[in-house]
Every structure is written in structure tokens, then in C-alpha cells.
Coordinates of C-alpha atoms in Angstrom, one line a residue:
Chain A
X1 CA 1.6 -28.4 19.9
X2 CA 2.9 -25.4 20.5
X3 CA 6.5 -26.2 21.7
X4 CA 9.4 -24.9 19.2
X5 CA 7.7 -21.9 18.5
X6 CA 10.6 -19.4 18.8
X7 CA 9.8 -17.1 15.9
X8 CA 6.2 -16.9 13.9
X9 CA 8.0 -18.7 10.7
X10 CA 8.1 -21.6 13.1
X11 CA 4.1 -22.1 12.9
X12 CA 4.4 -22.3 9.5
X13 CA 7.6 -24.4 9.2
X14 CA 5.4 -26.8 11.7
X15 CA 2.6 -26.9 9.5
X16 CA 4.5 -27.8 6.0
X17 CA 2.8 -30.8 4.7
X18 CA -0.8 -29.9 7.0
X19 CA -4.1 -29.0 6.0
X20 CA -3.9 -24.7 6.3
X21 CA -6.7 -22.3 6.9
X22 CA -5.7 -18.9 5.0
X23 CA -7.5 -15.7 5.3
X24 CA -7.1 -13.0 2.3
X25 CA -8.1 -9.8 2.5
X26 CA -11.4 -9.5 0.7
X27 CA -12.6 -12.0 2.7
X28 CA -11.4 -14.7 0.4
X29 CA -10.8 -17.8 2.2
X30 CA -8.1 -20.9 1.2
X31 CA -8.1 -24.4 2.6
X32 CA -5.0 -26.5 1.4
X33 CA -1.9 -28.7 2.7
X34 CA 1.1 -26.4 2.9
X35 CA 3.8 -27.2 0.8
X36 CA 5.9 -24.4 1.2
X37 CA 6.7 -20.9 2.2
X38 CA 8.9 -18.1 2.3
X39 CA 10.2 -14.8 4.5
X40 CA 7.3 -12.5 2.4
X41 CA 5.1 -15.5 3.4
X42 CA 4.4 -16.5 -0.6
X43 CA 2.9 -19.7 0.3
X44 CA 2.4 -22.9 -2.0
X45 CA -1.2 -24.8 -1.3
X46 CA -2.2 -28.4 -2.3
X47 CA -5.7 -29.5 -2.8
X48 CA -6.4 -25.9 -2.1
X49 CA -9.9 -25.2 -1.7
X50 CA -11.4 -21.9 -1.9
X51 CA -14.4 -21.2 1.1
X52 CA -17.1 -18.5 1.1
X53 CA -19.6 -18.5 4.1
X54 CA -18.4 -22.0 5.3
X55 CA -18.6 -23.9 2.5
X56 CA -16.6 -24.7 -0.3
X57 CA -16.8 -22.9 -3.8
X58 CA -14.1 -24.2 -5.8
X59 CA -11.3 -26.7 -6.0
X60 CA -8.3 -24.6 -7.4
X61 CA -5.6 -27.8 -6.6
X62 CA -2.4 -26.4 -6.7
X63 CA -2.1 -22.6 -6.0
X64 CA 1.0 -19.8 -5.9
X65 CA -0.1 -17.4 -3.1
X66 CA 1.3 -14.0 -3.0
X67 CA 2.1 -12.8 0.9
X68 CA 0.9 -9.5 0.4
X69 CA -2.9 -10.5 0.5
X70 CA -2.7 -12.5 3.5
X71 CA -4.0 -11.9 6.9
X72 CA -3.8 -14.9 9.0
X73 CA -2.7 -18.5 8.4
X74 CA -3.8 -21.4 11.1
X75 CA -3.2 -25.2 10.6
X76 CA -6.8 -26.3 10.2
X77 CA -6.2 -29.2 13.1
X78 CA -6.3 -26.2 15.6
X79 CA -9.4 -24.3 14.3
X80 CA -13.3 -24.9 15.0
X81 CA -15.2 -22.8 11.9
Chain B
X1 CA 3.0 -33.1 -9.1
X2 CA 4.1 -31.8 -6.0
X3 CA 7.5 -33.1 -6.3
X4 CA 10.3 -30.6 -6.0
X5 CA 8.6 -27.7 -4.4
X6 CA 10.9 -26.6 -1.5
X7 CA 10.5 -22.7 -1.6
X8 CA 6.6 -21.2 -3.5
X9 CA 8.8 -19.9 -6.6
X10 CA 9.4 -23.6 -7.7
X11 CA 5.9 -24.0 -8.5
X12 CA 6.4 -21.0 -10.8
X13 CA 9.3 -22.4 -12.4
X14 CA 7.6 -26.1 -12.8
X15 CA 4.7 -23.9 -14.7
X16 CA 7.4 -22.8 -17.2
X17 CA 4.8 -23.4 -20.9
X18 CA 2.0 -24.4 -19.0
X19 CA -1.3 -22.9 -18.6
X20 CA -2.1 -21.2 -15.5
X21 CA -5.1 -19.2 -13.9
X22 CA -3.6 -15.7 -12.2
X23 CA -6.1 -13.4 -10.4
X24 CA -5.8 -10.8 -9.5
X25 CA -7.0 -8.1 -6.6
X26 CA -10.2 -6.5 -7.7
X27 CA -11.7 -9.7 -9.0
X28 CA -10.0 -9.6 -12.6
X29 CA -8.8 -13.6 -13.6
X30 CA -6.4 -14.1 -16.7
X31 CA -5.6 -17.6 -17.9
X32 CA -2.4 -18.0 -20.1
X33 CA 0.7 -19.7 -20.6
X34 CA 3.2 -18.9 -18.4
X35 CA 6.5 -17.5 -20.0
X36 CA 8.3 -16.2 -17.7
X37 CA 8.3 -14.6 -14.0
X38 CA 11.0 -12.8 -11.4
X39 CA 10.9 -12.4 -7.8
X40 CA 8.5 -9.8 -8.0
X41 CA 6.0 -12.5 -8.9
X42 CA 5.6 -10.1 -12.3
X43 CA 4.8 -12.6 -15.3
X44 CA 4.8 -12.8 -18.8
X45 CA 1.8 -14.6 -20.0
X46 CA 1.7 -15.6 -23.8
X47 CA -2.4 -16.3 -25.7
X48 CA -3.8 -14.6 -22.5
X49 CA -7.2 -14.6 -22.0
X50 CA -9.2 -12.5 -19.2
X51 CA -11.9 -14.3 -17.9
X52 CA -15.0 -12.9 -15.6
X53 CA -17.6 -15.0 -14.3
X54 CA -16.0 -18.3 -15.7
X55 CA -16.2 -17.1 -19.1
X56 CA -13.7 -15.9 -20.9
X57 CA -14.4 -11.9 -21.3
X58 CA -11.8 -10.7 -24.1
X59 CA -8.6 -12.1 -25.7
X60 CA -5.4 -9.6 -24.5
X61 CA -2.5 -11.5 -26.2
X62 CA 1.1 -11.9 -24.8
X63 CA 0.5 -9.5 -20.9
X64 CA 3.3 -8.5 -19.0
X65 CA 1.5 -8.7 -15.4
X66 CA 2.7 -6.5 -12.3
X67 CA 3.5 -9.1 -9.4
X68 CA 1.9 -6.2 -7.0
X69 CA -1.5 -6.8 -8.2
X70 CA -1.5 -11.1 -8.0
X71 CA -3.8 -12.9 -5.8
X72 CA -2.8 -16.3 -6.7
X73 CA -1.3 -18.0 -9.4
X74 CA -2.7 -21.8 -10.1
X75 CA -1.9 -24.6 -13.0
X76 CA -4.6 -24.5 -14.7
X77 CA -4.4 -28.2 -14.9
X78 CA -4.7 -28.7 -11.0
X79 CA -7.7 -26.2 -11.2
X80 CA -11.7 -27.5 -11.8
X81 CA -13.6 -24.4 -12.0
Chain C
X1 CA 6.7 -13.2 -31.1
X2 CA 7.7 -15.0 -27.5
X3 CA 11.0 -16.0 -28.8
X4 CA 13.5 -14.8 -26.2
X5 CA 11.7 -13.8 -23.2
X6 CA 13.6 -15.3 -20.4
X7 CA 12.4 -12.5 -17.6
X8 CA 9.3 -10.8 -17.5
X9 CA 11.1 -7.2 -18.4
X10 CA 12.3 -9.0 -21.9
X11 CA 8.4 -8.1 -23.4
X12 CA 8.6 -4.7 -22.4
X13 CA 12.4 -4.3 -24.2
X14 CA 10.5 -6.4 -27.5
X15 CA 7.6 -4.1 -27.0
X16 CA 10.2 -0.4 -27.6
X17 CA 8.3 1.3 -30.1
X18 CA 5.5 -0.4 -30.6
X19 CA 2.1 0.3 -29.6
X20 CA 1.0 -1.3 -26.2
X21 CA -2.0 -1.2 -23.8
X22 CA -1.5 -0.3 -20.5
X23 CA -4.2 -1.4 -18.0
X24 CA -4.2 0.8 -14.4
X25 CA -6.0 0.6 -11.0
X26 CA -8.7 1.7 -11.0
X27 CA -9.7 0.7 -14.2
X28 CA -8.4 3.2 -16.5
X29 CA -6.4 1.9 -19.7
X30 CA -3.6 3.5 -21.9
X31 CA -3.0 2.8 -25.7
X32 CA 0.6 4.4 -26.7
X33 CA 4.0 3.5 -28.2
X34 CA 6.3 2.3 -25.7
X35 CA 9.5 4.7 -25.8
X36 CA 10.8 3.7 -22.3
X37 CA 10.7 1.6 -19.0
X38 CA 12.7 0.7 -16.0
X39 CA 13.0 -1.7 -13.3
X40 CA 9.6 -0.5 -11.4
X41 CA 8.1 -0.5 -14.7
X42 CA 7.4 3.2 -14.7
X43 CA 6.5 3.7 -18.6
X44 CA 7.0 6.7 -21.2
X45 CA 4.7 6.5 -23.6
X46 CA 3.7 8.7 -26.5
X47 CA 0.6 9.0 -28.9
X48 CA -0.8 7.8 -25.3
X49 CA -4.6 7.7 -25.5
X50 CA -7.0 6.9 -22.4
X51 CA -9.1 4.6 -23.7
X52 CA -12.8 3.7 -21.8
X53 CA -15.1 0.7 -22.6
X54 CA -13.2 0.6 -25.6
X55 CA -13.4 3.9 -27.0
X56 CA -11.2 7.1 -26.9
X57 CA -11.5 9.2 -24.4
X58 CA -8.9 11.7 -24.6
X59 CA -5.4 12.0 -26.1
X60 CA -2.7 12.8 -23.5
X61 CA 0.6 12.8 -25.8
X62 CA 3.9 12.5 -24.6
X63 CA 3.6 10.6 -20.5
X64 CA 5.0 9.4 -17.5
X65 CA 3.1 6.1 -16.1
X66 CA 3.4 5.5 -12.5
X67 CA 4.6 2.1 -12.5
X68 CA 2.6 1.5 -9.3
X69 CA -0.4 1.7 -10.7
X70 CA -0.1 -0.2 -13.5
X71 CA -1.7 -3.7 -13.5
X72 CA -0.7 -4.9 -17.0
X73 CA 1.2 -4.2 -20.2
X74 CA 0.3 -5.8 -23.4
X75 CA 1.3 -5.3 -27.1
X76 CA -1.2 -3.5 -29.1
X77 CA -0.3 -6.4 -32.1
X78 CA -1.8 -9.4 -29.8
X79 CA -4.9 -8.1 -28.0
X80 CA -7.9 -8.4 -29.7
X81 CA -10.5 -5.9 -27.8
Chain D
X1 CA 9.9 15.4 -29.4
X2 CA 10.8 12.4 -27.9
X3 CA 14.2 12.4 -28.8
X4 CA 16.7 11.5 -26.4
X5 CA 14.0 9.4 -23.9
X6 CA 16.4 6.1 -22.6
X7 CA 14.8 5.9 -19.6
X8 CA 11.4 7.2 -18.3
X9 CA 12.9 9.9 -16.0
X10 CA 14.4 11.5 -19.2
X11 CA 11.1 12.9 -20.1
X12 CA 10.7 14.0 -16.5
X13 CA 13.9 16.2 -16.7
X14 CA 12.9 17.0 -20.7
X15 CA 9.9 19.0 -19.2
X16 CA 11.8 20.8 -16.4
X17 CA 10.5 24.5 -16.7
X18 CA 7.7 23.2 -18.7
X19 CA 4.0 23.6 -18.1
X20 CA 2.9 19.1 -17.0
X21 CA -0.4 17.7 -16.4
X22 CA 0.1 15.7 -13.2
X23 CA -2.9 13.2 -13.0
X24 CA -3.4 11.5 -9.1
X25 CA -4.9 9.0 -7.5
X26 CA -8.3 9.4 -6.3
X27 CA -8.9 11.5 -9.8
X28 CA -7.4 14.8 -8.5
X29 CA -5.6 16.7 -11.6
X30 CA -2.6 19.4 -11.6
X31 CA -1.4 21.7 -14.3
X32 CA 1.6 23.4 -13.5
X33 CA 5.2 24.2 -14.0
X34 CA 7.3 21.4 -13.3
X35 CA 10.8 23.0 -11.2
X36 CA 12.0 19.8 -9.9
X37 CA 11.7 16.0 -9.4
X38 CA 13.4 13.0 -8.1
X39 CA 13.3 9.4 -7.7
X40 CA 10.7 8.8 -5.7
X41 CA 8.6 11.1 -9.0
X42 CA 8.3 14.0 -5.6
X43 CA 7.9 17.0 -7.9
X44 CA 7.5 20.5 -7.1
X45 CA 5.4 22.6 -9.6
X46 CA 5.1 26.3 -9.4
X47 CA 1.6 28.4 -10.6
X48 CA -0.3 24.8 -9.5
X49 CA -3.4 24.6 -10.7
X50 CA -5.9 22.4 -9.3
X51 CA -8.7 20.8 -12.3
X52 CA -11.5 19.3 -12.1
X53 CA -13.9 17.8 -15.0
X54 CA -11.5 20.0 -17.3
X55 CA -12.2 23.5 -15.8
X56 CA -9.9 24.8 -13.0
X57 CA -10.9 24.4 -9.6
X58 CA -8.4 26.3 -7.4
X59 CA -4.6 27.8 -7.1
X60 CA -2.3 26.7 -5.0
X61 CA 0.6 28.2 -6.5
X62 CA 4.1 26.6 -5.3
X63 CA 3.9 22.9 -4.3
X64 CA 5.3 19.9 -3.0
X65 CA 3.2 16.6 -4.6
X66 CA 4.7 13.6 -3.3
X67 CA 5.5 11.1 -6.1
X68 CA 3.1 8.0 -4.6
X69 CA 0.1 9.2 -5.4
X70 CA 0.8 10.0 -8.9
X71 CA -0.7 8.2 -11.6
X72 CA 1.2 10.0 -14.4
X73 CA 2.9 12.8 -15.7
X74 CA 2.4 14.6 -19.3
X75 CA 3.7 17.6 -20.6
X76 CA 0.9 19.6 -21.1
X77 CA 2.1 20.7 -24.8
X78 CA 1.3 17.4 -26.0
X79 CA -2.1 16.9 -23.9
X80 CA -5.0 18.2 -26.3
X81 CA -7.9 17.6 -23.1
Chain E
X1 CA 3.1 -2.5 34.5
X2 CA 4.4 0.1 32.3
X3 CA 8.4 -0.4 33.7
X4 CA 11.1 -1.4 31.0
X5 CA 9.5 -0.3 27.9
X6 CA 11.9 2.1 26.4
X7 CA 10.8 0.2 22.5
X8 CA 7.3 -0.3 21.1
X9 CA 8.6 -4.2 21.1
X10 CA 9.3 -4.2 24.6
X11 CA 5.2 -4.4 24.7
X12 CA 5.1 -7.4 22.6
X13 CA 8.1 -9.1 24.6
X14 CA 6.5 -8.3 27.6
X15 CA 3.6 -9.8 26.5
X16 CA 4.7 -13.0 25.3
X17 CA 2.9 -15.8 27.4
X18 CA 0.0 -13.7 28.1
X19 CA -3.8 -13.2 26.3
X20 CA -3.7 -10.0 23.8
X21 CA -6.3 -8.4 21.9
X22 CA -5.5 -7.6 18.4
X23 CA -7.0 -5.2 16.1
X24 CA -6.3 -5.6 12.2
X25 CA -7.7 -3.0 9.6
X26 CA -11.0 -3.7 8.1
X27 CA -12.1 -4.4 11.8
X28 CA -11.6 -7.7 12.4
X29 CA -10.5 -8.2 16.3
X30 CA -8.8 -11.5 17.9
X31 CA -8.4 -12.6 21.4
X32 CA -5.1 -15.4 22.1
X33 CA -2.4 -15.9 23.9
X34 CA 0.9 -14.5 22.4
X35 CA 3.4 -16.9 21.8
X36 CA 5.7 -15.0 19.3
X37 CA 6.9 -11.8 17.1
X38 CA 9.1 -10.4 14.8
X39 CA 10.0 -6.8 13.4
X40 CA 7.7 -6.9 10.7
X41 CA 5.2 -7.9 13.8
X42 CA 3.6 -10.7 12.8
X43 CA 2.4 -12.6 15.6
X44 CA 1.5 -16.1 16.9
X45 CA -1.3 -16.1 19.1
X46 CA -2.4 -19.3 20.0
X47 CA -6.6 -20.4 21.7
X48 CA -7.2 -17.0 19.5
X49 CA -10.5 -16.2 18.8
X50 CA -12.1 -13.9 16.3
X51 CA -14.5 -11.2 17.9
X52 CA -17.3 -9.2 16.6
X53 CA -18.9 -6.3 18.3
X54 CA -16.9 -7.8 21.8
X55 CA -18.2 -11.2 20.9
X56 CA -16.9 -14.6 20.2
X57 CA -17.3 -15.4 16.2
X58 CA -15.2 -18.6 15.9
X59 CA -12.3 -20.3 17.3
X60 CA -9.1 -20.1 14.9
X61 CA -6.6 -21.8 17.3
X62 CA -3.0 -21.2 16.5
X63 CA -2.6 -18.7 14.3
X64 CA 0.0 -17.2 12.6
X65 CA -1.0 -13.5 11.4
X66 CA 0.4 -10.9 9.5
X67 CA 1.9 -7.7 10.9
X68 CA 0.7 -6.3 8.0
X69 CA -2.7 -5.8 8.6
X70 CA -2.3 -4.8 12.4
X71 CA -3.2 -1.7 13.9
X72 CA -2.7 -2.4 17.7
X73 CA -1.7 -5.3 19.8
X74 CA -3.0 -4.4 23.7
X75 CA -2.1 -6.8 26.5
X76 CA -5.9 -8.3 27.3
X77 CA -5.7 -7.9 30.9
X78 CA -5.1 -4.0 30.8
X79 CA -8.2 -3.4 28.2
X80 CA -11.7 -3.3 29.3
X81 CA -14.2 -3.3 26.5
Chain F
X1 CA 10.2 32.4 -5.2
X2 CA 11.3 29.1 -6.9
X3 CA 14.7 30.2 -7.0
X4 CA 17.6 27.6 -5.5
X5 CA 14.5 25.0 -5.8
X6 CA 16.7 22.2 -7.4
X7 CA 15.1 19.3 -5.6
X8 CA 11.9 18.8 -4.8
X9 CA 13.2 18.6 -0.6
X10 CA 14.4 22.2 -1.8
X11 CA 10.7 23.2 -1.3
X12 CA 10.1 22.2 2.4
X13 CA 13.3 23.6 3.2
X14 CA 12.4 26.8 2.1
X15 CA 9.2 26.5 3.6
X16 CA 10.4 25.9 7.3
X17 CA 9.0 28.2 9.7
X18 CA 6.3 29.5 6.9
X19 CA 2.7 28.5 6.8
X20 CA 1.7 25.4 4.6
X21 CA -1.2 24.3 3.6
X22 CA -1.5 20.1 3.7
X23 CA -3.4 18.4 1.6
X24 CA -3.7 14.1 3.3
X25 CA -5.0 11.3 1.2
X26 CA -8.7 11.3 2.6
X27 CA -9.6 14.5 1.7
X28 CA -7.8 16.1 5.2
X29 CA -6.5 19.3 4.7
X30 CA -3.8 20.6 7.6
X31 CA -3.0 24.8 7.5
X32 CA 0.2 25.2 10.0
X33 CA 3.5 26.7 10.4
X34 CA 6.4 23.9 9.3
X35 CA 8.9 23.2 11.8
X36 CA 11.0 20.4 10.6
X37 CA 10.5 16.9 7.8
X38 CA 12.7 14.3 6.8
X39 CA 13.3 12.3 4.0
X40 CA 10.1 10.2 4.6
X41 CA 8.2 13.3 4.4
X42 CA 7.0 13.3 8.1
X43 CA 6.4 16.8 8.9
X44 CA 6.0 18.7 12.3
X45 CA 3.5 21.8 11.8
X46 CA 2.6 24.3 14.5
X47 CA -0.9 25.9 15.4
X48 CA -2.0 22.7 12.9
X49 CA -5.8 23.8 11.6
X50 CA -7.6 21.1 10.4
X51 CA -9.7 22.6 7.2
X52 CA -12.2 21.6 5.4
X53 CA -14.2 22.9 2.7
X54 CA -12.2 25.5 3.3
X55 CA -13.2 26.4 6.9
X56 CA -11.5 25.7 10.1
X57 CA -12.9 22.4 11.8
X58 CA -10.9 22.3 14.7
X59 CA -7.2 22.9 16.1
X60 CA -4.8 20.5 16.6
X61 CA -1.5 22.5 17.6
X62 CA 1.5 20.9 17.3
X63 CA 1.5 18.0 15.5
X64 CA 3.5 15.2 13.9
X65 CA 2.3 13.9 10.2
X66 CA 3.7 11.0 8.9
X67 CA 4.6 11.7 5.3
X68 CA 2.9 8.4 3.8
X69 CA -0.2 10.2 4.0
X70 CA 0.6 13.0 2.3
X71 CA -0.8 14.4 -1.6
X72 CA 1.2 17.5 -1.2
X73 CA 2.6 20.2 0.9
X74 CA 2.1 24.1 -0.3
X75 CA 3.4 27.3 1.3
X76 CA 0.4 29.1 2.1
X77 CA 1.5 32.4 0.8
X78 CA 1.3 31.0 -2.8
X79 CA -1.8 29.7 -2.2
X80 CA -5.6 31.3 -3.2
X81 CA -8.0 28.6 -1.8
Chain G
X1 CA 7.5 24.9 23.3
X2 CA 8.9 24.4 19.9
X3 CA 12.3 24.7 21.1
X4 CA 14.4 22.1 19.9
X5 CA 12.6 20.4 17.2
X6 CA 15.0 20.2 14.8
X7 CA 13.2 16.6 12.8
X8 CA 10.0 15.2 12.9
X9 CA 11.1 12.5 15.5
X10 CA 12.2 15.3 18.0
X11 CA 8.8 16.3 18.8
X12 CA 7.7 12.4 19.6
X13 CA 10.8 12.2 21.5
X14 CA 9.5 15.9 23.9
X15 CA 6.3 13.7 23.9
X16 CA 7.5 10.3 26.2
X17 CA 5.6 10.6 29.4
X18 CA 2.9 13.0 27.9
X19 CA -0.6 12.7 26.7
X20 CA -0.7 12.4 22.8
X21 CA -3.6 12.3 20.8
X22 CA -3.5 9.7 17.8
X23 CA -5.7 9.7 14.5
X24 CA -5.7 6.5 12.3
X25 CA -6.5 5.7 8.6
X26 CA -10.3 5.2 9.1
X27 CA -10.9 7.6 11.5
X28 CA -10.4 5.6 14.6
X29 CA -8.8 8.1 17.0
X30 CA -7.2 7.3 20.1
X31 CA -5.7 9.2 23.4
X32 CA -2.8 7.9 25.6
X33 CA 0.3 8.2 27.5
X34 CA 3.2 8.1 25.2
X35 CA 6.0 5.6 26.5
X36 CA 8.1 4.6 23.5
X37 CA 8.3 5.0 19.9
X38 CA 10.7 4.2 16.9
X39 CA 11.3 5.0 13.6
X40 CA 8.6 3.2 11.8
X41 CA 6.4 5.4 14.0
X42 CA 5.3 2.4 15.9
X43 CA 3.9 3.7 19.4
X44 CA 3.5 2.3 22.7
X45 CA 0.4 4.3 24.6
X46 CA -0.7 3.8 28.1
X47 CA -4.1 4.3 29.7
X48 CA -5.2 4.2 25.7
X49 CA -9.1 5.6 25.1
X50 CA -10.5 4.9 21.9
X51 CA -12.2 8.0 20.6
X52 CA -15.3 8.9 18.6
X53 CA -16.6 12.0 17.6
X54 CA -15.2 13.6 20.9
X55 CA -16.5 10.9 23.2
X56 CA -14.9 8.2 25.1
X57 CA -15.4 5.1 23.2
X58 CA -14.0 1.9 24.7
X59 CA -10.6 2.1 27.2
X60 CA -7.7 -0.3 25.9
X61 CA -5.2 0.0 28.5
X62 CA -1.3 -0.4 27.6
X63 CA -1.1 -0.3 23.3
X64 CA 1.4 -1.1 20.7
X65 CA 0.0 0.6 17.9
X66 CA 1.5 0.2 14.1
X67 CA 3.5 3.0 12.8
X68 CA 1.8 2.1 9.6
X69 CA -1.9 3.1 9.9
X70 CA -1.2 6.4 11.9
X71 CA -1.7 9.8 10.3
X72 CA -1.0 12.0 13.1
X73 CA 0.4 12.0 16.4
X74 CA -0.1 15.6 18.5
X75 CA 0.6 16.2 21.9
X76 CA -3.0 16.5 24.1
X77 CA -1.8 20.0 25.8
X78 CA -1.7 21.8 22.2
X79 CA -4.8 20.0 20.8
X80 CA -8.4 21.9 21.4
X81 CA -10.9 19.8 20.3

């Protein structure tokens, strides 16, 4: 799974059209399919999901979010909450 | 919906005089129609309300937002609170 | 009133001269005429009175706003507090 | 007064040899002569005076105040505190 | 160990392949192997794990993260905790 | 004093191989004699005191500060703490 | 020992090979070998202590520490503690 990644915009480019885990700062928590990215790593989510402790608190669908906020992003195949 | 989103400004641009939910760092939400926006992620929203707590908390008009302080910006439409 | 605004700096241009509120970090908010802006949206505004849960705090004239710190602009005419 | 403000460093270099009222971040406050200012809003004030809750809390004469941690700038004519 | 590091990213280049504990701000740590890094260093650690107060909190996989929020990256097998 | 202060930089140049008094976001407060700063504002003070509330809490010697911490910078001879 | 510092970067440059003593944003503090450094004041540290309050807190080995969070970097031989 890991092959092909040269540069850490490769993860990402990997993971367009997967189910994402994205960590805010704040503690705010995202679950969506990755549409699409960018070099300040502005992300577009699908079906995104917002997660407190676990479990899910709100469907927000489609979502814009900003690069600035974000402190990790992990295609959700690969993580074990 | 999705259709046409190659780089995360697109979704922007398809929410061109549509509704959308922007919040913002420190907990603040606004919904309004989105009028315009740069690369900055600053916005113009027009019949913007501010919203805490799902309810809507006072009426602040047409808002020039600062692209520094966005979170996320959804369609409202995509988004069941 | 949202004829013409094809960038987000378009409101602030329409906005010369008229009375805006200006929302900082921090929560601390501005009421003055807009007399200037530029590109990082530092602000001159005059008449400029902090305002605080609604009410007048103090009257600080003629000032320079930090565009850094400022979260939102909005025209005086379309907020309803 | 505000003749001649086109852009919000005009009223910057208006107030050059001027008594300002430089409010910070982190609600520290300055009075002092304002002797020079660039880009970045660094300023250099002379006969600093450091206020807090609206009575002066120390001197610190000639000083260097670097321009990010400025909120704003007024010129202390217009500021009735 | 310490030969051929004239750069701070001669670390991370060094340490490409290898396990690497990573500190961000608001003291969150992760264990995982390094597989790339860029200027801005953001990283790709892949098996990482978050760890709180030197123990395992969840497994996070691959992960892209942020250089952003870093404070140190420190090859795993020179730190003892 | 403030003569040939045309830019702010002006200041610190003047102040080179004086005593200044450095006031860091945080509420640290640096006495020491400046030996050189650049355009970020990184400084390099000798016999660095760290102060607070006005006493000396420990020495630090030479030292390197990097500017983006910095409120302000004041020559200690114009200073009455 | 001054000799020669003519900007900031001078003294981390009479520092490769030296102890340094390093204080965060946070108050983490930490004490190492300095090996290499660049402009964004991004370190590499070797035989790296964490510090608190004066003691010995955890040993991290080799570091890459970000330029970003550092407030101060001072050579160990000038710093009484």
C-alpha cells in the first residue's frame, strides 16, 4: 500500500476517491471520501461526517476544508479507532 | 453533485448563489449565500445569519469573512444538522 | 445592494464611507465609517466605536485595524443586532 | 481630519510625530509618539507609555513594537477613553 | 550516527525507512515509520501510532501529517522514554 | 535620541551594543546588551537576564531570540520599569 | 566570545558542535548538541534532554526540532541556570 509514495502529496493523491480520517486542531474530527486537494492541503470531503469521542455527531455532506486547521489526514482503510 | 471538483476551490465556485454553512475557529457558524470568494478562502456572504447551538443567534446582513479564520465551508444543502 | 461583487474585496470598495462593523479575535467589535482598506484588509476607520454585548464601550476616533485580527466586516445598513 | 486617507497606511504616516494609542494583543495598550512605521505596521514610538484599565502602568520610553501583535492604531487626538 | 548531517533535513532523509517519534504542539505524540518529507515537513509515517503519557492510544496507520503542527521529529531508536 | 530614526529597523540599529529591555509574547521579559538582528527581528543579546516582575529570574548569557516572538524591543536607558 | 557576530545566524553558526540550550512556546525546554541549522531556525540536536524546571526529564537522542515553536536558542557555556 505504501509503494509510490515519493513525496507526502502522494498519500493524499492515493487516497482521492477513499474514505479519509482528518484530525483538526480543537480536536474536531472529519470522516469523508476525498475528492480533492491542493499544495496548502485545502481538502474537499464527501459524505463527510463529523466524530467526537468515536462516534458520529453530524452529517455535514459535502465540506470545503481550509489546510490551515489540519493536523493529520489517514485513509480510514489503514486506521483501527 | 460531486461532478466537476478537480482542485477544493471548485466546490466554492459550484456554491456560487447557494446557501452554505462557514464556521469558523472559536466555534462561531454563519449560514449565508455565497457571493463571492478569492484564494484566500475570504468570502462574501449575502442575508448572513450567525448561528450558535443550531439556532440562529443574530441576523449580520451581507459579511465580508477573512479566509484566515474558516474551519470549513459546506452547502448547506449537503448538510443535515 | 450585492449587485457587482465579483471578489470578496468588491464589499469593502461598496462599503467606502459607510458605516460597517468590524468583528475581531478575541471577540471585540468595531462600528465606524469605512475610509480605507487594502489587500490584507487592514482597515481605517473613523467615528470607530468598540462596541460590547451590544453596547458602547468607548469611542476611539480616527484607527488603524490590524487586518489580522479581523474576522469579519459587515455593513452597518444590513446587520440587524 | 481624514482628508487625504487612500490607503490605510496614509493615516499611519498622517500621525507621524503625533501622540497614537497602539492597542495589542493579549490587551496590552501603548500611548506614545509615533517616529516611524513600515509595512509590516513595526513602529517605533518615543515617551512609550505602557496603560492598563486606563491609568498608566509603566515607561518605557523609546521602543521597537513589532507590527504582529498589533490589534490597531489611533491617533490619540481623536480617542476620548 | 550523527555523520553527514550538515542540514536539519539531512535528519529526516536519514531517517526515511526507519521508526520516528513525533511530537506536535498541544502534545499529541506519534510512533511510525517514515516514509516521506518535504520542506514545509510534512511527513508520512506509516504503522503510526498515537501515544499518551508513553502509551499506545490508537493505531492511525498511514498518515499523512502536517509540518505545521510539529515540534520535533527524533529517530525512535536514539530516544529512550 | 530619536534623531536619524526614519525606520522603524533605525531603532535596533541604534541600539546595537546598548542594553534592551525584551518584552516576548508570554509575558517573558529578556534585559541584555544587543549584538546583531535581521530583518525577521531575530536578535542576539549578551549577558541575557531573564526578568520578571521586574526581578532577575535567571541568566541566560548569550542568546539567540527569534523575532516571531517578539512584542517589542526598548533601549534600556529610556526605560523606568 | 562575541567576536564575530555580525547577524543573528552568526552566533548559531559559532554554536555547531556545542551544547545549546533550547526553550519552546509552552515551556518545554530542551539541551543538546547542536549539529545543523538553517534559516527557518530549524535545528538538528544530538544527545537531546528534555528539561523541566532544571531537571532531566526524558532523553530523546538525535532531534529535528521546528524552527517555528523555538523562542530561544543559547549556547549551554554562557547559560547559568
Amino acid at each position: 500500500m505504501v509503494n509510490g509514495i515519493e513525496r507526502p502529496l502522494d498519500l493524499l493523491n492515493n487516497s482521492k476517491g477513499k474514505e479519509v480520517l482528518v484530525q483538526l486542531k480543537g480536536d474536531k474530527q472529519f470522516v469523508g471520501t476525498l475528492l480533492a486537494f491542493d499544495i496548502h492541503i485545502n481538502l474537499v470531503l464527501d459524505n463527510t461526517k463529523e466524530i467526537q469521542d468515536g462516534e458520529m455527531k453530524k452529517s455535514i455532506g459535502l465540506t470545503f476544508l481550509r489546510g490551515d486547521t489540519i493536523i493529520f489526514v489517514s485513509p480510514a482503510s489503514t486506521s483501527k479507532q
